[in-house]
CSV table of C-alpha atoms and ligand atoms in Angstrom, one decimal:
chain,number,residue,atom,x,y,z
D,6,UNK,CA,-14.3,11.7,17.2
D,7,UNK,CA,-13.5,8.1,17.1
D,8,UNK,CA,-12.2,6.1,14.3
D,9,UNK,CA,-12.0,2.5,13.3
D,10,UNK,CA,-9.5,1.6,10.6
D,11,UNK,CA,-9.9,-1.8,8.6
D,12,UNK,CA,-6.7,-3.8,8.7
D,13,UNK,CA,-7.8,-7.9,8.6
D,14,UNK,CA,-7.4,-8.0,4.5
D,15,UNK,CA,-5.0,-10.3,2.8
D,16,UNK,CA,-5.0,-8.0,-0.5
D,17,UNK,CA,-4.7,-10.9,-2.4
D,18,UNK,CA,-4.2,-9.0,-5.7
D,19,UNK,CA,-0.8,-7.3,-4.3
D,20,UNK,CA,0.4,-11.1,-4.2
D,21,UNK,CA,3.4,-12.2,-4.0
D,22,UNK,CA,4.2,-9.3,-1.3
D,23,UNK,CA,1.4,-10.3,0.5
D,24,UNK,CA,2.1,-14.1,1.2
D,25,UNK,CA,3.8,-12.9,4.2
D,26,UNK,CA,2.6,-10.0,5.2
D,27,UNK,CA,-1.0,-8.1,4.7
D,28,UNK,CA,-1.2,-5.2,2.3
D,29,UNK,CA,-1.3,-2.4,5.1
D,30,UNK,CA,2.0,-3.3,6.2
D,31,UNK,CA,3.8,-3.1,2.9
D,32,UNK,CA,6.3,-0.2,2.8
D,33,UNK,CA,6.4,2.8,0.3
D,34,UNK,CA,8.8,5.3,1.4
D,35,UNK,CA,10.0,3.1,3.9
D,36,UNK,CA,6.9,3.5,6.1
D,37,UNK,CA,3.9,0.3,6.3
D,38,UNK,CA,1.2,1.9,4.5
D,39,UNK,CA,-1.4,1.8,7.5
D,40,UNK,CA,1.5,4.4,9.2
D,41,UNK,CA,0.4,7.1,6.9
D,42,UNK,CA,-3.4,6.0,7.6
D,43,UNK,CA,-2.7,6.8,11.7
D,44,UNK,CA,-1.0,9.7,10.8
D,45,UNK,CA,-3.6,11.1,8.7
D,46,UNK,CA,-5.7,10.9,11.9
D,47,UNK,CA,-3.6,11.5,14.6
D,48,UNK,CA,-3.1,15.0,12.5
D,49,UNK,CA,-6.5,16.1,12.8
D,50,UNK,CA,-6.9,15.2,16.3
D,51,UNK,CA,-8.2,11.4,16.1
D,52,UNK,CA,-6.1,9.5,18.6
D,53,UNK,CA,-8.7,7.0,19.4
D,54,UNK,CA,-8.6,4.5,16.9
D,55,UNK,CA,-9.9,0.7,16.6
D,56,UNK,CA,-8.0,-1.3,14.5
D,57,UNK,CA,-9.7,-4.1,13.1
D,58,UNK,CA,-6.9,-7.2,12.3
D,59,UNK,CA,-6.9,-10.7,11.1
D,60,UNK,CA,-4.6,-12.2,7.9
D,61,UNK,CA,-0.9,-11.6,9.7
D,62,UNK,CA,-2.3,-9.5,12.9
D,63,UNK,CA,1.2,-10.3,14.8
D,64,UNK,CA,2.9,-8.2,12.1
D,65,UNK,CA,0.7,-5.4,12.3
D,66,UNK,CA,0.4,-5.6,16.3
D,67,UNK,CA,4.2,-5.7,16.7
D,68,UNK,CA,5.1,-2.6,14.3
D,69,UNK,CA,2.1,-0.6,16.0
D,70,UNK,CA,1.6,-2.1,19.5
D,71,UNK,CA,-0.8,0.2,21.8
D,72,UNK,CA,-0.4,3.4,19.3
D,73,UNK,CA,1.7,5.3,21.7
D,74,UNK,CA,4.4,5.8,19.5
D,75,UNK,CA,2.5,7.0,16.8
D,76,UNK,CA,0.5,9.7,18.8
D,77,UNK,CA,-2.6,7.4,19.1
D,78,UNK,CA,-4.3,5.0,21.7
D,79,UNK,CA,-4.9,2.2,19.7
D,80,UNK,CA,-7.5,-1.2,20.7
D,81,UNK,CA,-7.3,-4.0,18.2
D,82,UNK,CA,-10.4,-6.1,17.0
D,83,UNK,CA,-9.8,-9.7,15.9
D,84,UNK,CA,-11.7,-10.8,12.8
D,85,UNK,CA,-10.9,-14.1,12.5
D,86,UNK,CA,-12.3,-14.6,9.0
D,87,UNK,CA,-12.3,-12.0,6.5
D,88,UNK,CA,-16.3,-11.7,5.9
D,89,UNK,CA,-16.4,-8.0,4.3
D,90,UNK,CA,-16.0,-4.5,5.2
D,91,UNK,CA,-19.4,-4.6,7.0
D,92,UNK,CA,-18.9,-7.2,8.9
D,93,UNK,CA,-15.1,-5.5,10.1
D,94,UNK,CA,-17.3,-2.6,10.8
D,95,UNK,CA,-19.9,-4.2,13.0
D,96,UNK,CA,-17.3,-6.5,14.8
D,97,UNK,CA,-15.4,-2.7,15.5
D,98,UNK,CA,-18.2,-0.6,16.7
D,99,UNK,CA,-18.7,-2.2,20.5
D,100,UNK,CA,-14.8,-1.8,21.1
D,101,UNK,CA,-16.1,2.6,20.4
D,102,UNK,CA,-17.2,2.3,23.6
D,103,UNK,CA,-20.3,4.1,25.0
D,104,UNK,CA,-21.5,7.1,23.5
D,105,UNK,CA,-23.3,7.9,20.5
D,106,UNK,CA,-21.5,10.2,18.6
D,107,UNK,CA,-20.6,9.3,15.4
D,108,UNK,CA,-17.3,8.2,14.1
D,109,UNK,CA,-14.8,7.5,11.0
D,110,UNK,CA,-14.1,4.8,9.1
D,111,UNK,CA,-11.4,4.1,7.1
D,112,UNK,CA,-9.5,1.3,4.9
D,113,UNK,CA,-5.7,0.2,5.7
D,114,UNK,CA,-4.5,-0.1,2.8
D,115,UNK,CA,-4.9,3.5,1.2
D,116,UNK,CA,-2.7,6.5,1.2
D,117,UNK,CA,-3.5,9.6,2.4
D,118,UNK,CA,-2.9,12.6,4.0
D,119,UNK,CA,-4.1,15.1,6.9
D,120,UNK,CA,-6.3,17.4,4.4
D,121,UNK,CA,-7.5,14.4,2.7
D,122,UNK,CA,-10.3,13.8,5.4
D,123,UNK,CA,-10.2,17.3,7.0
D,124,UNK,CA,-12.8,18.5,4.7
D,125,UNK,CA,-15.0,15.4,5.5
D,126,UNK,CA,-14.7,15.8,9.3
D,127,UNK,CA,-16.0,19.5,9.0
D,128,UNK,CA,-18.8,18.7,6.5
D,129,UNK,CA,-20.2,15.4,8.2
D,130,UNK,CA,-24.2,15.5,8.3
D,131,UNK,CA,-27.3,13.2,8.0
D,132,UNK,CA,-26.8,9.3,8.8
D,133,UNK,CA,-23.2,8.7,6.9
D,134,UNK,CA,-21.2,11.0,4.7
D,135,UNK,CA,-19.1,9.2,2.4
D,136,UNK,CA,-15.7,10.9,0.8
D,137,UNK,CA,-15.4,10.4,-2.7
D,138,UNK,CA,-12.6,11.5,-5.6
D,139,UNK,CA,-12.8,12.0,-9.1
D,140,UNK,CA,-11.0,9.1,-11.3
D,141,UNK,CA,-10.6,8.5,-15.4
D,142,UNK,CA,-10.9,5.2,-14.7
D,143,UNK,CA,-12.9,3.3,-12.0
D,144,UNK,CA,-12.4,0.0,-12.4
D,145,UNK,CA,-12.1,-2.4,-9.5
D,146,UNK,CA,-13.9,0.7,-7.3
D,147,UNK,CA,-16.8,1.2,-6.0
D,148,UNK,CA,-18.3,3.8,-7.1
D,149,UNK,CA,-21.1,6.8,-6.0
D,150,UNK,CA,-23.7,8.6,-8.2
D,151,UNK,CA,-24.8,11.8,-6.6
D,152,UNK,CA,-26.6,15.0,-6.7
D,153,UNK,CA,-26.8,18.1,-4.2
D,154,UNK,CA,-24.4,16.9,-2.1
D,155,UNK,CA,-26.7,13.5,-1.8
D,156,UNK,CA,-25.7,9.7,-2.2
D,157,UNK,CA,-28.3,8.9,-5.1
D,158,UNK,CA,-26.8,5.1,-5.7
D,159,UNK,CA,-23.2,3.5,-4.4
D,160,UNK,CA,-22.3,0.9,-6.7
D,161,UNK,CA,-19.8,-2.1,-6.0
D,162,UNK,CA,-17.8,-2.9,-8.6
D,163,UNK,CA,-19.6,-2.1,-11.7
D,164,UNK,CA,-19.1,-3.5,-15.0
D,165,UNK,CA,-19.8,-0.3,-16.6
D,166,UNK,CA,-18.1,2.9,-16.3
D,167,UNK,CA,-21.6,4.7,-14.4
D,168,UNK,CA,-19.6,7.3,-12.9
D,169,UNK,CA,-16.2,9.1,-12.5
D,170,UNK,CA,-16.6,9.3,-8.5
D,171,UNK,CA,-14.9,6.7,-6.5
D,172,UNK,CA,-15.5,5.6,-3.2
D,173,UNK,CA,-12.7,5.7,-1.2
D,174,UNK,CA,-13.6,3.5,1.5
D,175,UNK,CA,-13.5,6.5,3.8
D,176,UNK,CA,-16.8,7.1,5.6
D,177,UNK,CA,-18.5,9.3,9.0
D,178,UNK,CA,-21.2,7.1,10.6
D,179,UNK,CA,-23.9,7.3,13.1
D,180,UNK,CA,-24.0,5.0,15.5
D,181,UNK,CA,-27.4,3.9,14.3
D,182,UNK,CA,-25.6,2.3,11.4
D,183,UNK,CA,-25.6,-0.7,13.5
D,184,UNK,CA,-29.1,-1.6,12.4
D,185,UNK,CA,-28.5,-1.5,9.1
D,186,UNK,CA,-25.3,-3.2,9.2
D,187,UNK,CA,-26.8,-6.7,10.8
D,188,UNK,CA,-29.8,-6.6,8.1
D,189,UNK,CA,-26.9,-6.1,5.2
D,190,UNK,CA,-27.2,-9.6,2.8
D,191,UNK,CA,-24.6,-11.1,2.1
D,192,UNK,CA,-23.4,-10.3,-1.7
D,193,UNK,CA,-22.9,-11.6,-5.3
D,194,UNK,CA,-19.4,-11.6,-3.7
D,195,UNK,CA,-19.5,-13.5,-1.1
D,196,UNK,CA,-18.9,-11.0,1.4
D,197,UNK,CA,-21.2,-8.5,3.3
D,198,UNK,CA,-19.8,-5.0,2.4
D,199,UNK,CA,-20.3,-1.9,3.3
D,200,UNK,CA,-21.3,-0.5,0.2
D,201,UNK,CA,-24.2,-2.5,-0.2
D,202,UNK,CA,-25.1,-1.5,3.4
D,203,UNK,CA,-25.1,2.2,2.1
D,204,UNK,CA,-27.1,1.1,-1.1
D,205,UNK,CA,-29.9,0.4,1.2
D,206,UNK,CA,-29.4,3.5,3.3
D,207,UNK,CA,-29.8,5.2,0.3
D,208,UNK,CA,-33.2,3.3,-1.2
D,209,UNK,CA,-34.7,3.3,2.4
D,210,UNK,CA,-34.7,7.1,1.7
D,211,UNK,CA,-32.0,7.9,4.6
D,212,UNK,CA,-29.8,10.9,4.6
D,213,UNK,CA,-26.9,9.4,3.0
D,214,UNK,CA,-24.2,12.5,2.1
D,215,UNK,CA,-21.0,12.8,0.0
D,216,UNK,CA,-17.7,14.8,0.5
D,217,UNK,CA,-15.5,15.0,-2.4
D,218,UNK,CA,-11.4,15.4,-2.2
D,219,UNK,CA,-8.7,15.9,-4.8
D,220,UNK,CA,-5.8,15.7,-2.1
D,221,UNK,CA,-3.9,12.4,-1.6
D,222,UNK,CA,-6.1,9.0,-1.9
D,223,UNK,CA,-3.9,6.7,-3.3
D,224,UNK,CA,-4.2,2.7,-3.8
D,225,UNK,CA,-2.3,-0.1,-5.0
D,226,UNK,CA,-4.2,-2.4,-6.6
D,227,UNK,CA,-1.5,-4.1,-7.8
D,228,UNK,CA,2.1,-5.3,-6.3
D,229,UNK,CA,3.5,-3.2,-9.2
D,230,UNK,CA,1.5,0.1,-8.1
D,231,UNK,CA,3.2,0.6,-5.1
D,232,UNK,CA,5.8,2.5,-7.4
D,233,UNK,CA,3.9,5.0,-8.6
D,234,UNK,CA,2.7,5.5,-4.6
D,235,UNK,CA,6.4,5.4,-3.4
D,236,UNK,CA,7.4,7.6,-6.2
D,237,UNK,CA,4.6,10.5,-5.2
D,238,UNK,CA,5.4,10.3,-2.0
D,239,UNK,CA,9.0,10.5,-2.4
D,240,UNK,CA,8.2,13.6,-4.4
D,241,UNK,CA,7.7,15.7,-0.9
D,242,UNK,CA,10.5,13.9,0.9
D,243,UNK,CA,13.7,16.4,2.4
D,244,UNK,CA,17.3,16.3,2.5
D,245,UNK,CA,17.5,14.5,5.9
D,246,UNK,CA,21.0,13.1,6.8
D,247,UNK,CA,21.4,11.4,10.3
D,248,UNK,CA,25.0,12.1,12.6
D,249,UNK,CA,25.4,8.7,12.2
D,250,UNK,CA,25.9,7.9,8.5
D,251,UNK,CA,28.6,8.6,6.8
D,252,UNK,CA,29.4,9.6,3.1
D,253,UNK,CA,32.8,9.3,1.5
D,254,UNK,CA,33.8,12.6,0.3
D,255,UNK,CA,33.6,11.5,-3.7
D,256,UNK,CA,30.2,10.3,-3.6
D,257,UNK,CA,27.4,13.1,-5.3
D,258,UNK,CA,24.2,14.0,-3.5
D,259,UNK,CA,21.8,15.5,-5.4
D,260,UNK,CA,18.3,16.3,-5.0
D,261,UNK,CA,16.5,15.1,-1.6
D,262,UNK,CA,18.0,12.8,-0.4
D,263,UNK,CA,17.7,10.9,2.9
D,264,UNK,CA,19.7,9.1,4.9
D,265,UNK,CA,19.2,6.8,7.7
D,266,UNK,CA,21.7,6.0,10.8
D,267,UNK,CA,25.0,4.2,10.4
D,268,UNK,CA,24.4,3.8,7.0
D,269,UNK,CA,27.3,4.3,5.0
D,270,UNK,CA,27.8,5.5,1.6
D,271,UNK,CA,31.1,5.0,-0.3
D,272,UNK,CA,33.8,5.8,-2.7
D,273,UNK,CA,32.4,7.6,-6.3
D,274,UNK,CA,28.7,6.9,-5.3
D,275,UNK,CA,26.4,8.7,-7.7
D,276,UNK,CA,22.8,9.5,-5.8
D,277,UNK,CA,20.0,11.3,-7.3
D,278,UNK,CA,17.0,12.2,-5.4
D,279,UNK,CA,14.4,11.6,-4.2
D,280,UNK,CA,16.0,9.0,-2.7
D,281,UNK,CA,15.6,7.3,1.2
D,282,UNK,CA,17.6,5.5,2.2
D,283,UNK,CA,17.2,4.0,5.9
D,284,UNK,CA,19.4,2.9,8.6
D,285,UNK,CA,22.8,0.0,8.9
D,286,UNK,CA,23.0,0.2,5.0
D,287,UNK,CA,26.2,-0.3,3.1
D,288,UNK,CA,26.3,1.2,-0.6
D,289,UNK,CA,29.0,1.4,-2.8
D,290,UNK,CA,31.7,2.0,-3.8
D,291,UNK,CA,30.3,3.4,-7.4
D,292,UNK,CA,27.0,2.9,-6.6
D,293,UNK,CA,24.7,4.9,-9.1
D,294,UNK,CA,20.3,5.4,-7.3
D,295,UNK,CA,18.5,7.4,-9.5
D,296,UNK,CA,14.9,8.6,-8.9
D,297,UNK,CA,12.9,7.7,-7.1
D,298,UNK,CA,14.0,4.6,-4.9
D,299,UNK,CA,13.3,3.6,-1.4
D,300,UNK,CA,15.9,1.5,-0.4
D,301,UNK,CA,14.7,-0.1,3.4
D,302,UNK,CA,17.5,-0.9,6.8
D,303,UNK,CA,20.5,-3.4,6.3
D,304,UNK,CA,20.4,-3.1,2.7
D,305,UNK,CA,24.1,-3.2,1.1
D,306,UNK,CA,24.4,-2.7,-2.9
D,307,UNK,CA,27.7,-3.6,-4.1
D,308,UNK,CA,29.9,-2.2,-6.4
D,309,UNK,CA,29.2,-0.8,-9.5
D,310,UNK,CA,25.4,-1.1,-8.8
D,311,UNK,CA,23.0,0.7,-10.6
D,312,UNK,CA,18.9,1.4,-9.7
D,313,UNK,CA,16.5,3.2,-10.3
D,314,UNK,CA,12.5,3.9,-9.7
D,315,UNK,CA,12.1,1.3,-7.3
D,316,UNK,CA,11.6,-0.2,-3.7
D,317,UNK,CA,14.3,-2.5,-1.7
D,318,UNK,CA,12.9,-3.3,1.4
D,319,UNK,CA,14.5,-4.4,4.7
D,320,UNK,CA,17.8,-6.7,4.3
D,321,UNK,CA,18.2,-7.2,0.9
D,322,UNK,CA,21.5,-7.6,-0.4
D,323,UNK,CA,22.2,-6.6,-3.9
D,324,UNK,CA,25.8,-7.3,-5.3
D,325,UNK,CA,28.3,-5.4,-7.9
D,326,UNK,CA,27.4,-5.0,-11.2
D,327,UNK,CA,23.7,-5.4,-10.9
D,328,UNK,CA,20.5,-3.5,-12.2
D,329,UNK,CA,17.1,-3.0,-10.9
D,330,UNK,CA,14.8,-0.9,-12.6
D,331,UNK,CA,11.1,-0.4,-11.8
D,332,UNK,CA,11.3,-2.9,-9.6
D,333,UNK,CA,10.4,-4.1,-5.9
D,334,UNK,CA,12.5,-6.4,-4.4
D,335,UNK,CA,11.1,-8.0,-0.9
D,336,UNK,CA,12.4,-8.9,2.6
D,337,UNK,CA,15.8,-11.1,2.5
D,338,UNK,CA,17.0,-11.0,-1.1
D,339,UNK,CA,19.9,-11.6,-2.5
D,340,UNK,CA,20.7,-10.9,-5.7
D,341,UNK,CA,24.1,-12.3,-7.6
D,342,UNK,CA,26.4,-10.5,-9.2
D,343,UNK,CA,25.7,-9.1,-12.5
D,344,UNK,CA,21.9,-9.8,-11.9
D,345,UNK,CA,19.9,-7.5,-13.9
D,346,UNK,CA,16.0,-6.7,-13.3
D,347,UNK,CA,14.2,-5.6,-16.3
D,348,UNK,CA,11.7,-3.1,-17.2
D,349,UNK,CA,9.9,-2.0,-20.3
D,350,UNK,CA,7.1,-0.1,-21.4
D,351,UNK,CA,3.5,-1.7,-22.4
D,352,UNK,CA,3.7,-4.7,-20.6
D,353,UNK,CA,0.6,-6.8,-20.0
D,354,UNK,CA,0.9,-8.8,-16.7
D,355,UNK,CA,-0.6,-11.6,-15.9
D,356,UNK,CA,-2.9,-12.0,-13.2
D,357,UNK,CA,-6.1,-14.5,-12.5
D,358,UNK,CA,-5.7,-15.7,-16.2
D,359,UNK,CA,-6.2,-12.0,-16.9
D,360,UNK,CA,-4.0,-9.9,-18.9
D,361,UNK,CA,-3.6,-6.6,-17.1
D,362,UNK,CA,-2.2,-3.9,-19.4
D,363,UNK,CA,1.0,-1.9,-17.4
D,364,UNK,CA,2.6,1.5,-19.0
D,365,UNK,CA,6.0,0.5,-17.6
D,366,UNK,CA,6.6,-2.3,-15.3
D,367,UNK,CA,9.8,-4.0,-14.0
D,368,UNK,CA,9.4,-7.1,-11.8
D,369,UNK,CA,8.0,-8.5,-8.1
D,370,UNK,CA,10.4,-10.2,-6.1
D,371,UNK,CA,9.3,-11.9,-2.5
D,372,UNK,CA,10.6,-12.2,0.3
D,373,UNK,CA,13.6,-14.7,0.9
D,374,UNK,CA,14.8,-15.5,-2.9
D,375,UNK,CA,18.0,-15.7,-3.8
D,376,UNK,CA,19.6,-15.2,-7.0
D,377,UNK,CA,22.8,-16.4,-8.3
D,378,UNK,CA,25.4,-14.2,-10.7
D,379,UNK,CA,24.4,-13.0,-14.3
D,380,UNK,CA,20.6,-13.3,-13.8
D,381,UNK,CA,17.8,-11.6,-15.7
D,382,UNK,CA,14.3,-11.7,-14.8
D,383,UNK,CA,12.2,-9.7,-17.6
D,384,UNK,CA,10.1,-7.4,-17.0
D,385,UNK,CA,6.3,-7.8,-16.0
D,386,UNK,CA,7.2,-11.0,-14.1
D,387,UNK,CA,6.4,-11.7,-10.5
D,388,UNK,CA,8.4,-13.9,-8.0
D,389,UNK,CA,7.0,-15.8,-5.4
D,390,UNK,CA,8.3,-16.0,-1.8
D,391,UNK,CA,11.6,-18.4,-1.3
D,392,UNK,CA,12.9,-19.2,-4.9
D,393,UNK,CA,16.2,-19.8,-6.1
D,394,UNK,CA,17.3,-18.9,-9.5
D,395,UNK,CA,20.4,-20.6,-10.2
D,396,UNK,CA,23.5,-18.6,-12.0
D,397,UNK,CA,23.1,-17.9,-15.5
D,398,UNK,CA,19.5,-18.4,-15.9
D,399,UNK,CA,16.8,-16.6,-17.1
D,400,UNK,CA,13.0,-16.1,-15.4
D,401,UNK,CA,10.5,-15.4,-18.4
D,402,UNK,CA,7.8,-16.3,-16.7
D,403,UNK,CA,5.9,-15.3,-13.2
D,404,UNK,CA,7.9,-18.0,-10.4
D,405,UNK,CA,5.4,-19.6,-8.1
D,406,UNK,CA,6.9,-19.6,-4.1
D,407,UNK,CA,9.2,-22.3,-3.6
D,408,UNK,CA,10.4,-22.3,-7.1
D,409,UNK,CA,13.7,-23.3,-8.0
D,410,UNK,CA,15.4,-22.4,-11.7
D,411,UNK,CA,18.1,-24.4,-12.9
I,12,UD1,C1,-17.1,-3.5,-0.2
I,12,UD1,C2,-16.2,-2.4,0.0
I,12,UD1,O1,-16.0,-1.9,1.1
I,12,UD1,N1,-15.6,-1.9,-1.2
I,12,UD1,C3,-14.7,-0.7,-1.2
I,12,UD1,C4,-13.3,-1.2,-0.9
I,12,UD1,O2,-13.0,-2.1,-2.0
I,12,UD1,P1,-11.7,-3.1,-1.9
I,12,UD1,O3,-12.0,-4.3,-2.8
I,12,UD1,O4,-10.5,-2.4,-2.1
I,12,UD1,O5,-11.8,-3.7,-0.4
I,12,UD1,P2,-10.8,-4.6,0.3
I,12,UD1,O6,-11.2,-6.0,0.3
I,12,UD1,O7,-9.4,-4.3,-0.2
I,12,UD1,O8,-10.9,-4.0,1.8
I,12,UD1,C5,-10.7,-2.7,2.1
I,12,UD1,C6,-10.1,-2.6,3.5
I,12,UD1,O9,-10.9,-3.4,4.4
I,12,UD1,C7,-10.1,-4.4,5.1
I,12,UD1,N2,-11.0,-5.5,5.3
I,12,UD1,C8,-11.6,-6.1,4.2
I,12,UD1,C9,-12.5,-7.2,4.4
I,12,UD1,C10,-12.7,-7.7,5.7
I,12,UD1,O10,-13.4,-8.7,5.9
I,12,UD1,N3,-12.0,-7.1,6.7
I,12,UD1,C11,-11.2,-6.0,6.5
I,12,UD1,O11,-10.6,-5.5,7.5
I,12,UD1,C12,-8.9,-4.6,4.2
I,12,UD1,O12,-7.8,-5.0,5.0
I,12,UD1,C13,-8.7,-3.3,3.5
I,12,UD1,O13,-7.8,-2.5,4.3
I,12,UD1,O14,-12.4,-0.1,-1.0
I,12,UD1,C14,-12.4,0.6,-2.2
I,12,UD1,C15,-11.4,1.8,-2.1
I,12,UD1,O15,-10.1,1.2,-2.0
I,12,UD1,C16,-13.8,1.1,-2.5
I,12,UD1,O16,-13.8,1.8,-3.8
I,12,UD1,C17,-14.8,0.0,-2.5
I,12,UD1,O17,-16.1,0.5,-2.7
């Protein structure tokens, strides 16, 4: 079996990590998102995979290139302007190639693992089987109603809480799908999507199936939930220490922890896993990482550091005396001395002049900011890409890109 894999999204609502990159390339446990998408399918065989691209292809293109690398043979679809998951999916199935067996779709920008679409491979029948999970809450999902194993209505989006079944965006098609793909309409939306596609499957009285799975389906909706992803999937990480690194002899290791190449860990460090930590980083002396923190390559924290719960990615350089907590910091910070990163609990984040209610949130940093010493940024706010926050200033507010605090 085939699969195509949709990868042309901004994910507009993970701004301000998206502005420079798309959503399946973020990194939770120092891997892009998309990686564990491949490996899901390289795992149960699926090497044949068309990736559909668009918002920041180069990124995904370079970090992938012909799939070789990742186990998988990989042929890239451009889709110039982001029209909806059914459009992706028609644009996709030529680049199949001949044949008419059916084949797998899948989002980008979801986690998941092997078993997670094992089950759906083994049950596929009818015209489309669609893989669904159980959720409390199903807001921003699409969601299925269904009996006997049998799509009854797949709903985009609803208002009201219909049904505890999500769609996760995860389907097995027949290549006859085609036909009802070019007569989908486009939506209330503005986009022609897949789910409405399978809406008229199922009132045209097709065989429209559903798989359910309670293994690993994870999204982000928000830049703030890729903490809770890194944090689960740090869960099953493993004491993995390369030759290359070296730890002082007074620094503690405890829990699984992993450490990348030539990274170096100093005098007194403290470290507390599950923690990975990747390659050409310089932490400590007294450096204290607590659970559960993904710090990316060429990171260096400086003395007397302290984080916790959160994600550093590549090249960001944090110096002594500072504090992150439940926070994500992006590509080419640089954080002051004495710069402290808030969290606290019940915050309600702004987004789309809508207040969205978070149990614990720190802050969003972008790419390229810099900070000066004896910063704080409270918690719940989010900093665009390129900002400067001068020394001894506070941000109390979200920071659009480009911003500069005096
Ligand atoms: C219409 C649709 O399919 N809705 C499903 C989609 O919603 P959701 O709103 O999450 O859909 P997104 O817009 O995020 O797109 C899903 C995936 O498709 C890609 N993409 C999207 C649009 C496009 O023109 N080209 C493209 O490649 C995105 O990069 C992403 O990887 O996933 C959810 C699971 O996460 C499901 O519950 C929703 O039912």
């Amino acid at each position: 079996m085939k699969a195509i894999v949709l990868a042309a999204g901004e994910g507009v609502r993970c701004t301000p990590l998206t502005n420079t990159r798309s959503k399946v390339m973020l990194p939770v446990a120092n891997r892009p998102i998309l990686e564990y998408v491949i490996s899901a399918l390289v795992d149960n065989g699926i090497e044949d995979l068309v990736l559909v691209v668009g918002y920041e292809k180069e990124k995904v293109m370079n970090y992938f290139g012909d799939g070789n690398d990742f186990g998988a043979r990989i042929t890239y679809v451009d889709q110039t302007s982001q029209l909806g998951t059914a459009h992706a999916i028609g644009l996709a199935i030529p680049a199949l190639g001949d044949g008419n067996g059916s084949f797998l779709v899948l989002n980008g920008d979801n986690i998941i693992e092997k078993e997670t679409i094992s089950k759906l491979i083994a049950n596929h029948a009818g015209d489309a089987t669609v893989l669904t999970t159980p959720r409390e809450k199903v807001c921003g999902y699409g969601v299925v109603m269904s009996a006997a194993g049998k799509v009854k209505g797949i709903f985009e989006k609803p208002k009201r809480q219909i049904s505890h079944m999500i769609n996760t965006g995860i389907y097995i098609f027949n290549r006859d799908i085609v036909a009802e793909i070019e007569n989908t309409e486009i939506s209330g939306r503005g986009e022609y999507e897949i789910t409405h596609t399978l809406q008229n499957m199922v009132k045209g009285n097709r065989d429209v199936r559903v798989t359910v799975t309670k293994n690993l389906w994870m999204d982000s909706v928000y830049a703030w939930g890729l903490l809770d992803t890194n944090a689960r999937l740090l869960a099953s990480c493993e004491s993995a220490i390369e030759d290359t690194a070296t730890i002082d002899d007074t620094a503690t290791l405890t829990g699984n922890v992993e450490i990348g190449g030539n990274t170096v860990i100093r005098a007194g460090s403290y470290i507390v896993g599950p923690v990975k930590i990747g390659d050409n980083c310089d932490i400590g002396p007294q450096v204290t990482i607590l659970p559960s923190t993904s710090i990316g390559n060429n990171v260096s924290l400086g003395p007397f550091s302290y984080i916790q719960d959160s994600i550093l990615m590549d090249n960001v350089r944090v110096e002594s005396h500072s504090h992150i907590s439940e926070s994500i910091i992006g590509f080419n910070c640089n954080l002051g001395p004495y710069s402290i990163c808030e969290a606290d609990n019940d915050v309600n984040i702004e987004i789309d002049n809508e207040l969205v209610p978070v149990e614990k949130s720190g802050v969003v940093i972008g790419d390229d900011c810099k900070f000066g010493s004896r910063t704080l940024t409270e918690a719940g706010n989010l900093v665009g890409n390129n900002c400067t926050v001068r020394s001894g200033t506070k941000v109390d507010r979200h920071l659009p890109a480009n911003s500069t605090v005096l």
